[in-house]
Coordinates of C-alpha atoms in Angstrom, one line a residue:
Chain A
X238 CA 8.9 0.9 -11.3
X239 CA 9.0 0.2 -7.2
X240 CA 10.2 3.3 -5.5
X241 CA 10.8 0.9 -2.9
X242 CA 12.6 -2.6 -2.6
X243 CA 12.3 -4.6 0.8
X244 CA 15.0 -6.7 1.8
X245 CA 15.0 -10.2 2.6
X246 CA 11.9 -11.3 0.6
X247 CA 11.2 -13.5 3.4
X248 CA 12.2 -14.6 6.5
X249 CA 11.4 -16.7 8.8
X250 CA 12.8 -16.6 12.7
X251 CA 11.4 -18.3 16.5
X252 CA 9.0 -16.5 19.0
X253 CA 11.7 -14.0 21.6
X254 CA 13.6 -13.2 18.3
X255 CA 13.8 -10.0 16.8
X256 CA 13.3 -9.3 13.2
X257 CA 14.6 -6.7 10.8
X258 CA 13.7 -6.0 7.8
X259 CA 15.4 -3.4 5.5
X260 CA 14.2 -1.1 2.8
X261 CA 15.7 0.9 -0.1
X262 CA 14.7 3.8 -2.3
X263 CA 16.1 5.5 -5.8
X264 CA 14.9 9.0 -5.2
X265 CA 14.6 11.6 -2.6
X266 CA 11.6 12.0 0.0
X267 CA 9.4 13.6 2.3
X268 CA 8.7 10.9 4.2
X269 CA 8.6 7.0 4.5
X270 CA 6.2 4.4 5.9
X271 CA 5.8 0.7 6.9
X272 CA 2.9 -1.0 6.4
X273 CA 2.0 -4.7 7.6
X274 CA -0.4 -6.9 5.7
X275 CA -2.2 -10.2 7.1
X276 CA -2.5 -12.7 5.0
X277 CA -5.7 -11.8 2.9
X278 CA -6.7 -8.7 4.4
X279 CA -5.8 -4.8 3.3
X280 CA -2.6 -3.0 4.2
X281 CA -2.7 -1.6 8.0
X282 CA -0.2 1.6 8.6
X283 CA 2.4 0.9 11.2
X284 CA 4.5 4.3 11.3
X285 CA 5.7 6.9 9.7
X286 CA 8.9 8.5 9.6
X287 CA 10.0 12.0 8.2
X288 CA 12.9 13.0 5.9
X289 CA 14.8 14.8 8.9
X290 CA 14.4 11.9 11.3
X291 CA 16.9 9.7 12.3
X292 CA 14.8 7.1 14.0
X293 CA 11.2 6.4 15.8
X294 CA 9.8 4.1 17.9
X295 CA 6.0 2.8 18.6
X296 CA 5.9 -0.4 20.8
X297 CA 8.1 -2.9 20.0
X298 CA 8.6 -1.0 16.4
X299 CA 12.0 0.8 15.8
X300 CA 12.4 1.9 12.1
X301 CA 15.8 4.1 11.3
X302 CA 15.9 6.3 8.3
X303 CA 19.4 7.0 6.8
X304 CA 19.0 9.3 3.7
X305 CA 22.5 9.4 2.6
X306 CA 21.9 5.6 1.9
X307 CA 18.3 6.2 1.2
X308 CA 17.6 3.3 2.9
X309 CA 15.6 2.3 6.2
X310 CA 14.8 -0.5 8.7
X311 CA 12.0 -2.1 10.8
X312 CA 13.3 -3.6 13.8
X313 CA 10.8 -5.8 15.5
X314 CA 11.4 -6.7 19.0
X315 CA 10.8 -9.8 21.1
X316 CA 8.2 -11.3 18.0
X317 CA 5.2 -12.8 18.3
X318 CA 3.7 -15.5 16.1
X319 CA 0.9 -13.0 15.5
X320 CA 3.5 -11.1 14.0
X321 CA 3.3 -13.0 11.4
X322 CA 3.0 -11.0 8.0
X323 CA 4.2 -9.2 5.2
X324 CA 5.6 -6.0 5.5
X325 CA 6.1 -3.3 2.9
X326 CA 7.3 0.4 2.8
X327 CA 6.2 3.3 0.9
X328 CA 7.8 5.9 0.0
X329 CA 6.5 9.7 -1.4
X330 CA 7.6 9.2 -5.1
X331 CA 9.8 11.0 -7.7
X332 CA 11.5 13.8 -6.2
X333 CA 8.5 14.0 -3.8
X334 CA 6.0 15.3 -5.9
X335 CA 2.4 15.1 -4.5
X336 CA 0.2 12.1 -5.6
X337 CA 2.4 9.3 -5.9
X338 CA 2.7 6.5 -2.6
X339 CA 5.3 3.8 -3.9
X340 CA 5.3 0.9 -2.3
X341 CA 7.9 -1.8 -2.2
X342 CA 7.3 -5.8 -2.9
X343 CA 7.2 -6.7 0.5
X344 CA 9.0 -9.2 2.9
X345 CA 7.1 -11.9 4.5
X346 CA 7.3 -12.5 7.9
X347 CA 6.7 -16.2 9.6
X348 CA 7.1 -16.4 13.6
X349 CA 7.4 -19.8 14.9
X350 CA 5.9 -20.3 18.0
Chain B
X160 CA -17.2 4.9 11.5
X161 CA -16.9 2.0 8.7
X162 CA -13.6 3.5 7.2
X163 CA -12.8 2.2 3.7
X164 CA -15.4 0.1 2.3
X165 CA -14.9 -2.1 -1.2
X166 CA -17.7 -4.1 -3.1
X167 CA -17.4 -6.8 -4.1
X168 CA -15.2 -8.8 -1.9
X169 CA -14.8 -11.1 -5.0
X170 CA -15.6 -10.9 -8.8
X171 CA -15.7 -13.2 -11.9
X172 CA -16.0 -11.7 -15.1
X173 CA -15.2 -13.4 -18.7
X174 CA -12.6 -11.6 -21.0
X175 CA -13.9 -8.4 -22.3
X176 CA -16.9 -7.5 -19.8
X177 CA -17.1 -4.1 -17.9
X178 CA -17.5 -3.7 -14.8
X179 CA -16.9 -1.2 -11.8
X180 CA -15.5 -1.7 -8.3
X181 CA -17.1 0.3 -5.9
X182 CA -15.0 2.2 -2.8
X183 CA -16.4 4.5 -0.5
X184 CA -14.5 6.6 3.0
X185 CA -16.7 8.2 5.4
X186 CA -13.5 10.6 7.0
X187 CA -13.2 13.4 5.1
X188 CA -10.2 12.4 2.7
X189 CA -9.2 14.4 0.1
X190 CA -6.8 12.0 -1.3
X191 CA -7.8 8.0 -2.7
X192 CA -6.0 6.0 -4.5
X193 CA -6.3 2.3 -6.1
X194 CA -3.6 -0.2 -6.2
X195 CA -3.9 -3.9 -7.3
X196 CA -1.2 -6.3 -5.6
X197 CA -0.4 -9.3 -7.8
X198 CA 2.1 -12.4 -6.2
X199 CA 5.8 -11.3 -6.2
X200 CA 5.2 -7.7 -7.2
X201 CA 3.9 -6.0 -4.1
X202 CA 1.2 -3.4 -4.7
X203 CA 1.1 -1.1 -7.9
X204 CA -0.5 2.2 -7.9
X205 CA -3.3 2.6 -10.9
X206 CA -5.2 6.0 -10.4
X207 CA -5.1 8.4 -7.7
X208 CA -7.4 11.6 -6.7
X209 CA -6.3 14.6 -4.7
X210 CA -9.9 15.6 -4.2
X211 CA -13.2 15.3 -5.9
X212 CA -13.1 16.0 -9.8
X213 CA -9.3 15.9 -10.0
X214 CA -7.8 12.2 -10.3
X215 CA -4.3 11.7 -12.4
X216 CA -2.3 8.0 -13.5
X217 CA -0.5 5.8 -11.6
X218 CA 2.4 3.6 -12.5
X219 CA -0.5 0.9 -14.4
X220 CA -3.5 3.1 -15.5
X221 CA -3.9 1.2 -18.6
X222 CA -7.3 -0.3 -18.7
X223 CA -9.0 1.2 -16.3
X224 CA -11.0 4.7 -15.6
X225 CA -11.5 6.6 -12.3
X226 CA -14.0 9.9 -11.6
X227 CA -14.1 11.7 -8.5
X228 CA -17.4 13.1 -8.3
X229 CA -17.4 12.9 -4.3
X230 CA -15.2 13.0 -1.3
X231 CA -16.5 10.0 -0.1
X232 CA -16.3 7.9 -3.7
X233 CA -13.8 6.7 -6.2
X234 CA -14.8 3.6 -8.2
X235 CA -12.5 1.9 -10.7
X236 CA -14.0 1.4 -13.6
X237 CA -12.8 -1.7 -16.3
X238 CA -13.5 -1.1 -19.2
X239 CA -12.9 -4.3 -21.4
X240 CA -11.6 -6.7 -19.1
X241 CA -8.1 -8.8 -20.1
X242 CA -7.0 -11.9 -18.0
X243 CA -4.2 -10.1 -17.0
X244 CA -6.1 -7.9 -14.8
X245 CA -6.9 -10.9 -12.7
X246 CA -5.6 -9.7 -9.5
X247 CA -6.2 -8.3 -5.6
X248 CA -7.7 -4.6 -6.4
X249 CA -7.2 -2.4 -2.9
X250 CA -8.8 1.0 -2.5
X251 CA -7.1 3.6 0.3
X252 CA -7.7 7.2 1.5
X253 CA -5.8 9.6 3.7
X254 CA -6.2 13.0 4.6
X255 CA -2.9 13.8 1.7
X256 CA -0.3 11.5 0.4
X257 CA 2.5 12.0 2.7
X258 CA 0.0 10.7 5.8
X259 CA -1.0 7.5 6.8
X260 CA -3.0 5.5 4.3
X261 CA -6.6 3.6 5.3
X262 CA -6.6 0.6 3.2
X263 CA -10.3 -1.4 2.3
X264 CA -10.2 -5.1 2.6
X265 CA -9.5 -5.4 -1.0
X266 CA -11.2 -7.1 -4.5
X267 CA -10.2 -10.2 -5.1
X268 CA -10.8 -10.4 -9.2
X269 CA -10.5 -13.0 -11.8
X270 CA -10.9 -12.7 -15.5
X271 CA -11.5 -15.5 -17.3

């Protein structure tokens, strides 16, 4: 079963905008990740934030990490249409044992320029 | 450095053939994994391996074999292929699971 469940499935906003993208979990973690995927191509790692962050940046990337809520974001600033994507997390599974990356279904992402 | 490498790029096989799907790192990784991503349900972990000669089940294992004989290789084997394996098969390394994952540019496979 997905560890992790994006939220919205899709979604669809103009160039400037900014985009967020949300993503929950069932069980606890070491860490989580966000991942982008072009449309045909293999997943590309966009950051990585640990159990005992709050929140990161890289770029116009801000992901927040709550794990009371065991939940986190992807904030994309100022979007681009080559922003344009689907975006998954992945989350360290089952109580953070070692071996098992669960990744979530994904929201799609269509910039308009 | 080429990264993560998968052949074929695409396959056709008819219901009940074999066949193997190649993947290959040249960085070092101990850990590789194989996931297949099918429309509306994101990507789905089959086998993993935490180094060479120790590989362990994913969330959909059934149907398919893995060895580790190498760092640098982990092909999938199929053993009697179903049309319900039809599907986008991606291979990925890192250096352990909790790091960033290298994905390949993926299988695309249909069973007819």
């Amino acid at each position: 079963s997905q560890q992790g469940e994006e939220d919205p499935q899709a979604l669809s906003i103009q160039e400037g905008e900014n985009a967020t993208m949300n993503c929950s979990y069932k069980t606890s973690i070491n860490n989580l990740q966000w991942y982008r995927q072009n449309s045909g191509r293999g997943l590309v790692h966009l950051i990585l934030i640990r159990s005992n962050e709050r929140e990161k940046h890289s770029g116009r990337l801000r992901v927040t990490l709550d794990t009371s809520k065991k939940s986190s974001s992807l904030l994309i600033t100022a979007s681009r249409a080559a922003d344009t994507a689907s975006y998954f997390c992945a989350t360290d599974g089952y109580g953070g044992s070692q071996g098992n990356l669960i990744f979530g279904k994904g929201t799609k992402l269509s910039v308009k320029p | 450095n080429a990264g993560v490498t998968q052949t074929p790029k695409f396959q056709v096989l008819k219901t009940g053939q074999s066949m193997t799907l190649q993947c290959a790192q040249d960085m070092n990784h101990e850990y590789m994994s194989w996931y297949r991503q099918d429309p509306g349900m994101g990507l789905r972990l089959i086998h993993y391996s935490v180094g060479a000669g120790i590989t362990d089940q994913g969330e959909v294992p059934n149907g398919y074999n893995v060895s580790r004989s190498t760092t640098e290789d982990f092909p999938l084997r199929l053993l009697s292929a179903a049309p319900s394996q039809t599907s986008v098969y991606f291979c990925a390394s890192s250096s352990d699971v909790y790091n960033e994952q290298f994905f390949g540019p993926g299988t695309r496979l249909t069973v007819l």
